[in-house]
XYZ file of C-alpha atoms in Angstrom:
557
model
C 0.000 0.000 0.000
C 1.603 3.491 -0.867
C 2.437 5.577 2.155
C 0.203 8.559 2.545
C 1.766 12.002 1.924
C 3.876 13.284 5.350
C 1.200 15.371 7.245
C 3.722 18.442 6.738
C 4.038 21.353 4.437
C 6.233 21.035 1.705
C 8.617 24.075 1.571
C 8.977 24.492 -1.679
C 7.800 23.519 -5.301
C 10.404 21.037 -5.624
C 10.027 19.353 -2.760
C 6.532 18.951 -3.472
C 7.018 16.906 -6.327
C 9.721 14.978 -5.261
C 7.605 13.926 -2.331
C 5.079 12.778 -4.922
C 7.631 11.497 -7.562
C 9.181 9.090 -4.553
C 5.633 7.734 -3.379
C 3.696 7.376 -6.298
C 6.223 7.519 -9.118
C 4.540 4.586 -11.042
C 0.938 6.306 -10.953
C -0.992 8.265 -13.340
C -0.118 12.168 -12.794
C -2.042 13.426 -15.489
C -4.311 12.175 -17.956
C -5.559 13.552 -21.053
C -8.305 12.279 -23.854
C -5.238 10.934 -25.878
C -2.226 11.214 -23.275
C -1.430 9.401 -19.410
C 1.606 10.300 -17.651
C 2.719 8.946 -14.375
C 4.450 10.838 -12.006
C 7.962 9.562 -13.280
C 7.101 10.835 -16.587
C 6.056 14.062 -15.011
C 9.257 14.443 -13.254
C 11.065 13.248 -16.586
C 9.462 15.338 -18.641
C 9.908 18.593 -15.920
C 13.575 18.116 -15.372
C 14.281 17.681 -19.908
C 12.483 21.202 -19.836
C 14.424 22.207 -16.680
C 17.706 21.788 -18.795
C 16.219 23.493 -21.797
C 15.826 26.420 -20.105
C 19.249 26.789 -18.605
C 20.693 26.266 -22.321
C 18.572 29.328 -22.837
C 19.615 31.045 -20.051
C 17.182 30.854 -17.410
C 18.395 30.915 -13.656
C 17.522 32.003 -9.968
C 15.116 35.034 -10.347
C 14.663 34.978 -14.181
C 10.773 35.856 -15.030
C 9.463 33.615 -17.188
C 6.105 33.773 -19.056
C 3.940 30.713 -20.017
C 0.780 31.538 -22.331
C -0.913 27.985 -22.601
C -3.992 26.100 -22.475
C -4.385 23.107 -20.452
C -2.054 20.503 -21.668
C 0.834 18.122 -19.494
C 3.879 20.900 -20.942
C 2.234 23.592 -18.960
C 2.900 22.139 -15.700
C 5.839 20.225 -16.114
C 7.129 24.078 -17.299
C 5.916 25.063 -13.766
C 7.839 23.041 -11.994
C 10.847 23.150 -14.445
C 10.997 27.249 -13.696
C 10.198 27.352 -10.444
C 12.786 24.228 -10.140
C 15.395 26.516 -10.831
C 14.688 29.354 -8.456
C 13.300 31.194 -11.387
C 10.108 32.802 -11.341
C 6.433 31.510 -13.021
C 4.139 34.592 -14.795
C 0.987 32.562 -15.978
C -0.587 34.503 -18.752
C -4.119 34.352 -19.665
C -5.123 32.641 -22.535
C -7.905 34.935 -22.650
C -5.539 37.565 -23.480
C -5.650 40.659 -25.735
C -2.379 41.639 -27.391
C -2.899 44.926 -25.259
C -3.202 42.309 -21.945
C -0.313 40.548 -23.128
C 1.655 43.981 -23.476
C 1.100 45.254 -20.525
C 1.673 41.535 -18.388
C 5.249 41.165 -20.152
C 6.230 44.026 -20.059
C 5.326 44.777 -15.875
C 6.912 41.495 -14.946
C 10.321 41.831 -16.714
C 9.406 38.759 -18.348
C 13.045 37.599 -20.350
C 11.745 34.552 -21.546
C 8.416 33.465 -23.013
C 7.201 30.502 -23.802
C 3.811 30.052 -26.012
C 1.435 28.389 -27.617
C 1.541 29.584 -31.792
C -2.479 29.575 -31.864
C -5.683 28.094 -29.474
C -8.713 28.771 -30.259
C -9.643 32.079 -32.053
C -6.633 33.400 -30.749
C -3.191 33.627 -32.510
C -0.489 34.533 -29.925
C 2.348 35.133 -32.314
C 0.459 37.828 -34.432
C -0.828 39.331 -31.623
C 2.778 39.660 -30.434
C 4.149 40.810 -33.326
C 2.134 43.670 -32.943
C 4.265 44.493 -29.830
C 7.094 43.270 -30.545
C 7.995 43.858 -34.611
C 11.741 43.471 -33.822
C 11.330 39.604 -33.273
C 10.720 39.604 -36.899
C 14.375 40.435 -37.688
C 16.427 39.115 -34.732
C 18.317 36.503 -33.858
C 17.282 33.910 -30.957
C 18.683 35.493 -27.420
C 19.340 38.759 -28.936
C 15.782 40.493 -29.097
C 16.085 43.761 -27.980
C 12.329 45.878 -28.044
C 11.702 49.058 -26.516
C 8.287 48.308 -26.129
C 9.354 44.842 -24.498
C 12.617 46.168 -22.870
C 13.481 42.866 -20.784
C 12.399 40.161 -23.334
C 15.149 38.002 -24.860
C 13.935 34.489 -25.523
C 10.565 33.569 -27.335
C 9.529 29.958 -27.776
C 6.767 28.388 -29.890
C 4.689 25.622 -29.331
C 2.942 24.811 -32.011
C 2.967 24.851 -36.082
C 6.546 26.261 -36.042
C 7.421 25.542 -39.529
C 7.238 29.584 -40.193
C 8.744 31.472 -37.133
C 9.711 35.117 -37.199
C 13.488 35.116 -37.094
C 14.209 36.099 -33.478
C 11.981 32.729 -32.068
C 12.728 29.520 -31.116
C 10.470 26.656 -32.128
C 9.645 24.039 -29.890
C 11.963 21.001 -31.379
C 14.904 23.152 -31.103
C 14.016 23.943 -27.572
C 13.354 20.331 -26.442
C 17.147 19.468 -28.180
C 18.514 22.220 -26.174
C 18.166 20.044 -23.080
C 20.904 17.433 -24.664
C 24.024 20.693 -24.479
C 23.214 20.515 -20.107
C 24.465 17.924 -17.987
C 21.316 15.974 -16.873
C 23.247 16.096 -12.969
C 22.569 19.679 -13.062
C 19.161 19.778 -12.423
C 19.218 18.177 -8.849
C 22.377 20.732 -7.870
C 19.875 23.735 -9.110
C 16.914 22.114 -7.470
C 19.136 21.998 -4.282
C 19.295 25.335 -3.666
C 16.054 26.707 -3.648
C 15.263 28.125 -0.523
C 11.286 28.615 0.511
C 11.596 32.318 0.625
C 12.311 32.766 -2.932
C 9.681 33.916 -4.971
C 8.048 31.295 -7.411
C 4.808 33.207 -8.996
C 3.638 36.410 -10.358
C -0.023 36.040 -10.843
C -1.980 38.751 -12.159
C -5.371 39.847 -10.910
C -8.622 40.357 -12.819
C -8.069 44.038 -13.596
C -11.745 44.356 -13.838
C -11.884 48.290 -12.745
C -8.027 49.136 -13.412
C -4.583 47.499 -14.445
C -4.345 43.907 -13.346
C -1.950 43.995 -10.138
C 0.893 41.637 -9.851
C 0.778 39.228 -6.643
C 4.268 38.022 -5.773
C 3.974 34.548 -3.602
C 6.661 32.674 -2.349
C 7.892 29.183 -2.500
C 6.478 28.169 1.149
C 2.965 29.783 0.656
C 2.588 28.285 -2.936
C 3.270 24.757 -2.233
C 2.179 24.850 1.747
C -1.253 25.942 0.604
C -1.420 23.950 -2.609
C -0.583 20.888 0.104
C -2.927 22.402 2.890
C -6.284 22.803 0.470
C -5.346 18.624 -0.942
C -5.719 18.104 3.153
C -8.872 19.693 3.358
C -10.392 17.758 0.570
C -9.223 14.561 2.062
C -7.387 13.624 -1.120
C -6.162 10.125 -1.799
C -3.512 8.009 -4.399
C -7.022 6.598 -5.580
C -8.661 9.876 -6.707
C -8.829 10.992 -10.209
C -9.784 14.979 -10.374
C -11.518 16.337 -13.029
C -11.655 20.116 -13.236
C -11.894 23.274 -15.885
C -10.534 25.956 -14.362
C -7.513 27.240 -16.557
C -3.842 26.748 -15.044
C -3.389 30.272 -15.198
C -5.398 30.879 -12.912
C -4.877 30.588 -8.856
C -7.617 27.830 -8.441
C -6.342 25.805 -11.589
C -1.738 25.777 -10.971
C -2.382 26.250 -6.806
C -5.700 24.747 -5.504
C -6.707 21.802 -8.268
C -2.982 21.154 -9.404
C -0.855 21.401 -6.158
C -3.936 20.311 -4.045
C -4.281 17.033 -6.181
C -0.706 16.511 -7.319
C 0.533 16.909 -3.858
C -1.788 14.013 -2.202
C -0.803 11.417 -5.637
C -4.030 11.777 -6.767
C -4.521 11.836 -10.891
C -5.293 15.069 -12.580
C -7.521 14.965 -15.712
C -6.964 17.981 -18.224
C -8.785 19.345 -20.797
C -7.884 22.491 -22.895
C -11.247 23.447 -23.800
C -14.884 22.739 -21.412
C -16.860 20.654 -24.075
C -19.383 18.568 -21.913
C -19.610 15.673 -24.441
C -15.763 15.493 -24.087
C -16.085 15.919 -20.216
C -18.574 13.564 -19.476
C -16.713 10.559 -21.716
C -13.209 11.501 -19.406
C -15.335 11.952 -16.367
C -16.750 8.207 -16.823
C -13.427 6.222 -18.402
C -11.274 7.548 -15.754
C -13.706 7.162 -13.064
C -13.518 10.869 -11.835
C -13.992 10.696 -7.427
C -13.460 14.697 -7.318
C -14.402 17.863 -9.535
C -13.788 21.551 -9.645
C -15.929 23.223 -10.779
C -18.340 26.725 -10.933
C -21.999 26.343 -11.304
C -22.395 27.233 -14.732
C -20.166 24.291 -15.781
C -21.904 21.705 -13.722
C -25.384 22.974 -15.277
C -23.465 22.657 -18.984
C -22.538 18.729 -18.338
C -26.017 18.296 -16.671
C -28.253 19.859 -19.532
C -26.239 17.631 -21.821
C -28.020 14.904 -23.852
C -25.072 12.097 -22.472
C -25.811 13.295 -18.743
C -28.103 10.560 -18.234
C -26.112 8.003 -19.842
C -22.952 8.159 -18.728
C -21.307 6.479 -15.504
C -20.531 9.657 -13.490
C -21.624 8.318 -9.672
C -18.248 7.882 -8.049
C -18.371 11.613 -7.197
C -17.429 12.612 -3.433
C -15.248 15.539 -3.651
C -14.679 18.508 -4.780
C -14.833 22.677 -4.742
C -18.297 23.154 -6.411
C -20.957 24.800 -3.839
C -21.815 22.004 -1.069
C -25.600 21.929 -2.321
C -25.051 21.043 -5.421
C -22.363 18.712 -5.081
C -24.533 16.780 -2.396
C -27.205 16.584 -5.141
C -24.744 14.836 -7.331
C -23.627 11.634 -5.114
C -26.196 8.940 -3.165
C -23.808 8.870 -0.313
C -25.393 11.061 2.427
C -23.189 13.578 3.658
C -20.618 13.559 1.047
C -19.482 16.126 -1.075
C -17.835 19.361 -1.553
C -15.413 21.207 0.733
C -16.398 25.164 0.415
C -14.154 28.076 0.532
C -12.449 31.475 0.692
C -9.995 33.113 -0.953
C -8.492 35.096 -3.901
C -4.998 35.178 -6.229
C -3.784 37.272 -3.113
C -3.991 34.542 -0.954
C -2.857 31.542 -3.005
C -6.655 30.705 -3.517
C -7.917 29.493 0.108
C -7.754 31.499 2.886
C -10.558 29.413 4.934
C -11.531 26.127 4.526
C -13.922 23.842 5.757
C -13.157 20.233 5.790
C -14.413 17.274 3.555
C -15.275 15.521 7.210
C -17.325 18.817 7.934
C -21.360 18.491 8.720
C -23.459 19.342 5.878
C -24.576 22.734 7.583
C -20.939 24.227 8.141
C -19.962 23.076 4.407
C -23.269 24.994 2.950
C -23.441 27.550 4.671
C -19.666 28.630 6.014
C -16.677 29.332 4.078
C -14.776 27.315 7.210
C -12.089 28.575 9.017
C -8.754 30.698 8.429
C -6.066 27.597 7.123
C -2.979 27.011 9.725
C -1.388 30.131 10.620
C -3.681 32.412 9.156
C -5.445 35.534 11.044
C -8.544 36.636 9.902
C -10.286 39.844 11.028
C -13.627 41.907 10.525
C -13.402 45.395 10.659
C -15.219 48.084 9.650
C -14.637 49.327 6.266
C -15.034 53.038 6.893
C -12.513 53.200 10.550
C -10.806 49.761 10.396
C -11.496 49.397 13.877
C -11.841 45.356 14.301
C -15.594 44.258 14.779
C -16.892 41.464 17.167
C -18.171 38.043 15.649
C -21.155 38.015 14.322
C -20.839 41.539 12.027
C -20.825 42.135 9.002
C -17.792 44.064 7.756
C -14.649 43.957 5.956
C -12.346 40.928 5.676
C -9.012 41.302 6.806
C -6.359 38.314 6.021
C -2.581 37.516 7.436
C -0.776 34.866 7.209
C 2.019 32.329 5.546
C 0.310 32.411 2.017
C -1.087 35.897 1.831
C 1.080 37.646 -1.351
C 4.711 38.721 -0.157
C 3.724 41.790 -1.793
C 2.068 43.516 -5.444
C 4.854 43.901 -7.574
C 6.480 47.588 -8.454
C 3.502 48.565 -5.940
C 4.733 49.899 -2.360
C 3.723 47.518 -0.033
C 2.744 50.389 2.851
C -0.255 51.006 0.253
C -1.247 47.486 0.364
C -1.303 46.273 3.848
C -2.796 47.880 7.148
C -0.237 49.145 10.088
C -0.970 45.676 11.895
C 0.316 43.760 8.363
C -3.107 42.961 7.534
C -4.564 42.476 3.650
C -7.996 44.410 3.382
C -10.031 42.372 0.948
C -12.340 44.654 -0.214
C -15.098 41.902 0.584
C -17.401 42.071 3.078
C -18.248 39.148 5.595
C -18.873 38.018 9.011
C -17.342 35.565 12.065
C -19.818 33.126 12.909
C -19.417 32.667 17.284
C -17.863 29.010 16.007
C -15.058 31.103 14.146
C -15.948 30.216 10.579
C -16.180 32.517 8.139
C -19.212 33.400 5.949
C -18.376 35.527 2.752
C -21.475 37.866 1.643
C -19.873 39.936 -1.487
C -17.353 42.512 -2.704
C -17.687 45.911 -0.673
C -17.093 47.469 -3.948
C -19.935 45.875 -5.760
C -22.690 46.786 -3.172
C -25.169 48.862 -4.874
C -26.367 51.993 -2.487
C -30.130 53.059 -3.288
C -32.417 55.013 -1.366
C -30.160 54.133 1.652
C -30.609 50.339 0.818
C -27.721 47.969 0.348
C -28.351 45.534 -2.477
C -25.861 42.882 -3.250
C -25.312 42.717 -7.187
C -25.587 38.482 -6.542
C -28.586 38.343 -4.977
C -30.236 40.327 -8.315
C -28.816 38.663 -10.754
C -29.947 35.059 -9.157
C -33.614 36.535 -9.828
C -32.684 37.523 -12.876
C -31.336 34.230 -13.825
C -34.459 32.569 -13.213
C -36.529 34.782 -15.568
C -37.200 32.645 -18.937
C -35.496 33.425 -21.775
C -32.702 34.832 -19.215
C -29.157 33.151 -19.788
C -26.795 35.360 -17.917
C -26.930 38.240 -15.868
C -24.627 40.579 -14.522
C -26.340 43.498 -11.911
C -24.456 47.010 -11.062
C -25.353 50.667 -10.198
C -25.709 53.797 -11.586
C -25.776 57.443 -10.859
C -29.318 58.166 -9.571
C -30.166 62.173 -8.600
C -32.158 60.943 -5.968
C -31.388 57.437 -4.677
C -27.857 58.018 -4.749
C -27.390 54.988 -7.436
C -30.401 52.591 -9.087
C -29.737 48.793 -9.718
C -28.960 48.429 -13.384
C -28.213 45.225 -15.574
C -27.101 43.918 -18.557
C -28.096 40.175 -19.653
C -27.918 37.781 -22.101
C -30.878 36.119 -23.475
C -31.035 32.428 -23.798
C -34.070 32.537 -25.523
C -36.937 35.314 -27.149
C -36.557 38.324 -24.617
C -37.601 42.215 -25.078
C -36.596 45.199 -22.212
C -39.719 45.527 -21.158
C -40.524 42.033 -20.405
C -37.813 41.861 -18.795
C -38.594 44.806 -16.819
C -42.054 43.376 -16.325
C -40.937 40.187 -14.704
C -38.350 41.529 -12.796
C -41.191 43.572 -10.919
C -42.229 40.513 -10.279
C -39.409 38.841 -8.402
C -37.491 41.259 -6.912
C -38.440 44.020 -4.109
C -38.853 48.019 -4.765
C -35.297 48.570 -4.220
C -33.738 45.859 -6.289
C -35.860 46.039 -9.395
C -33.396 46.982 -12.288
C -34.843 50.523 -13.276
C -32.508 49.917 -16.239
C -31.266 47.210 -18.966
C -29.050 46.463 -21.175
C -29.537 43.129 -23.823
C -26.238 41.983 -25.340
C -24.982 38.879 -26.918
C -22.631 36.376 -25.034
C -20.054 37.584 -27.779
C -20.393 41.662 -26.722
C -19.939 40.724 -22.818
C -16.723 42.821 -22.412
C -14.050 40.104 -20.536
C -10.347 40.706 -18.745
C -7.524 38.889 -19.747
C -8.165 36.625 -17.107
C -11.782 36.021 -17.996
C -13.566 37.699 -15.766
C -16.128 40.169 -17.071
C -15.783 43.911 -17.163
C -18.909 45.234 -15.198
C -17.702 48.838 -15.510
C -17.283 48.693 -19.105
C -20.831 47.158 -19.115
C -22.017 50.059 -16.747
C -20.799 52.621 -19.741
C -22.217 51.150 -22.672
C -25.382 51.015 -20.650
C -25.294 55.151 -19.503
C -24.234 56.089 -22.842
C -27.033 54.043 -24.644
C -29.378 55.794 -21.997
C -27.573 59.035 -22.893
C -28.439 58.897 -26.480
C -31.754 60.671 -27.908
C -34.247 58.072 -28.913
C -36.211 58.580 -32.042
C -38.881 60.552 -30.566
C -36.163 63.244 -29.491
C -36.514 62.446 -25.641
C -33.186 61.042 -23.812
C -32.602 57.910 -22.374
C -32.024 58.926 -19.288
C -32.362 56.948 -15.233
C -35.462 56.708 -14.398
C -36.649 57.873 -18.111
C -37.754 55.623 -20.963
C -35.980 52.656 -19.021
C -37.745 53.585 -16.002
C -40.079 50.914 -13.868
């Protein structure tokens, strides 16, 4: 029987995987549609691409930049960077070339390494847009103004026609054969778990996405410490969607699951059909998931007929998990946390009763303070308030990088959130919703969520996103924009949102878009303030009886 995984912290990224490497090396790692690798190959295949990137010059400190989709080279880059002391900047495949310009450039990224094309995206034109020089330079001797730190640009994918200056993905894989394969372990060894290992940008949703800088000891203690809290086994196979670039996809799913020797099933692209057929021939014991997703695979025609019952973990809402598995009281762990704070900040526990898993985030992980305060004074609040989360602890960002950290943290060392929530008298945490996304009307608080649930269960309603706007007498009105999924006008939609919500959190304006016109950040998120515009400037212009669009005008309920 395989020994469990020591009931300690790794310390760093490379001791996490040679933890798993040594106990489960002949087990799958990850698993694909077409592709199984055990953790041996995943250690093979991380310390070839380890060597690779010394030939090219990477070492302690370097930034390097991975623009991927979900496939076994993204992680085994992860730990080949962070293997050498180097540091990881995930980039969104979501990404604009204006994202991707700004990311690069902010991180002092020297080396990139990137997928040619995925999707309706094409990462090398979009690049050469920034970066014309790589057209005409040699390999290691790019030299951009626009990109002032970038050297080294690799290709993965249909590299038969490069630009000059970039490597192509054959040449890079060789490049591992010029560095003694004894090297690796003498870089591994001295990586110390105060050196940084990520840079992972924020949504950006309202500004610039910020930088987090984590450490080595908060990245893989936490990635190790949320795997606990799921009770994750050798025997579990995870299935998820989240993209690696994210926190939750290359810290809570990857770490979490790689760290305990359980099996991690990728997919570059959600298609349920595909899902479901994975989910069933590997036997998937624990997803990750967000509610959307899990009502994609269950309004699916193969739902019904495939073999998806060996379900008892996972990070989808308790409820809905629960409603997924015959085995009374098993299901989903919940949670709390952000990119800031390596994903979870609280947890509950996969043991935990069914009320404290739906209807607590759980409590503050090892080492971590948590605090309420009020968001106007800061002065701390006793349990049972509602005000503004506080976090400190061992994986709360080192600090936002080329930001002063004195503008980030409180005098006590303390991370304000910007979300609002309360201490239960049992000390677990229950999140209620961004302080910055609480709409003010007529002296009423109404939480953006809450709205946009009713919304959601309007027919002909697919999604809904709710927000404020200037109002010269309520201070702001609820205002949304949504996306039909079937025949919908404005004012039927105005109609039957009169008839689900309360006075105060009736949208008194809307705005009807298609799924392809929802504005999105490079991380995916979508941009409620650019919605928030279109939707005052559309009210702004004169309709064609000459009267304006105006609050509480034609849109008016």
């Amino acid at each position: 029987m395989t020994a469990p995984a020591p009931h300690q912290p790794p310390g760093t990224l490379v001791e996490l995987l040679a933890r798993s490497v040594a106990d489960f090396a002949g087990r799958d790692a990850l698993v694909t549609v077409e592709e199984r690798l055990t953790y041996a190959d995943l250690d093979g295949l991380t310390r070839r691409y380890t060597r690779s990137l010394v030939a090219l010059g990477v070492g302690k400190g370097s930034r390097v930049g991975v623009l991927m989709e979900n496939v076994p080279d993204w992680l085994a880059l992860d730990f080949a960077v962070t293997g050498l002391g180097a540091v990881l900047v995930p980039l969104s495949t979501f990404a604009t070339p204006a994202d991707l310009a700004y990311q690069l450039r902010h991180a002092d990224v020297s080396h990139l390494l990137m997928s040619r094309r995925f999707l309706k995206h094409d990462y090398l034109a979009g690049l050469l847009l920034v970066v014309p020089e790589l057209e005409r330079a040699e390999p290691g001797r790019l030299y951009a103004p626009g990109l002032p730190a970038l050297r080294h640009v690799v290709v993965r994918g249909e590299t038969d026609t490069l630009p000059a200056g970039a490597t192509g993905w054959k040449a890079f894989v060789a490049a591992a054969e010029g560095v003694p394969a004894d090297l690796v372990d003498e870089l591994r060894a001295e990586v110390d778990p105060e050196d940084d290992c990520y840079l992972l940008y924020t949504s950006g949703t309202t500004a610039k996405p910020k930088g987090a800088l984590h450490r080595h000891a908060a990245v893989a203690g936490n990635g190790w410490r949320i795997g606990e809290h799921q009770q994750l086994e050798p025997a579990d196979v995870v299935w998820f969607y989240f993209p690696l670039f994210f926190s939750a996809g290359c810290i809570n799913v990857s770490l979490g699951s790689l760290s305990h020797g359980a099996a991690l099933l990728l997919q570059p692209v959600f298609e349920p059909e595909v899902a479901l057929e994975l989910i069933e021939r590997e036997g998937a014991t624990t997803w990750h998931l967000w509610p959307h997703t899990l009502k994609a695979l269950m309004a699916h025609p193969d739902w019904e007929r495939r073999d998806h019952h060996r379900l008892h973990k996972g990070t989808a809402p308790y409820d809905l998990m629960l409603g997924l598995t015959s085995e009374a009281g098993v299901g989903g762990v919940n949670m709390y946390g952000m990119t800031e704070t390596c994903t979870a900040f609280t947890c509950t526990a996969a043991s935990d009763p069914p009320e404290v898993r739906s209807r607590t985030q759980g409590s503050p992980l090892p080492g971590c303070e948590l605090r309420i305060t009020d968001p106007d004074s800061g002065a701390v609040l006793p349990p049972g308030t509602e005000g503004e989360i506080r976090v400190k602890g061992p994986n709360v960002l080192r600090r936002y990088y080329k930001v002063d950290p004195a503008t980030t943290f409180d005098a006590d060392g303390f991370f304000p959130t910007g979300d609002l929530g309360l201490v239960r008298d049992d000390g677990r945490l229950v999140f209620l919703r961004r302080l910055k996304d609480t709409i003010k009307t007529g002296g009423v608080n109404v939480s953006p969520a809450e709205v946009e649930a009713a919304l959601r269960e309007i027919p002909g309603v697919g999604e809904a996103y709710a927000f404020g706007i200037p109002s010269a007498d309520r201070g702001e009105d609820v205002a949304a924009a949504v996306v039909p999924a079937g025949p919908l006008t404005e004012e039927g939609l105005l109609a039957a949102a009169h008839q689900v919500l309360a006075g105060p959190k009736r949208p008194r304006a809307v705005l009807i878009l298609t799924a392809d016109e929802v504005p999105m950040t490079g991380s995916g998120k979508v941009r409620v303030g650019a919605l928030r515009d279109r939707l005052l400037e559309e009210m702004s212009t004169p309709a064609t009886d000459g009267a304006s669009r105006t609050p509480g005008g034609t849109h008016g309920t």
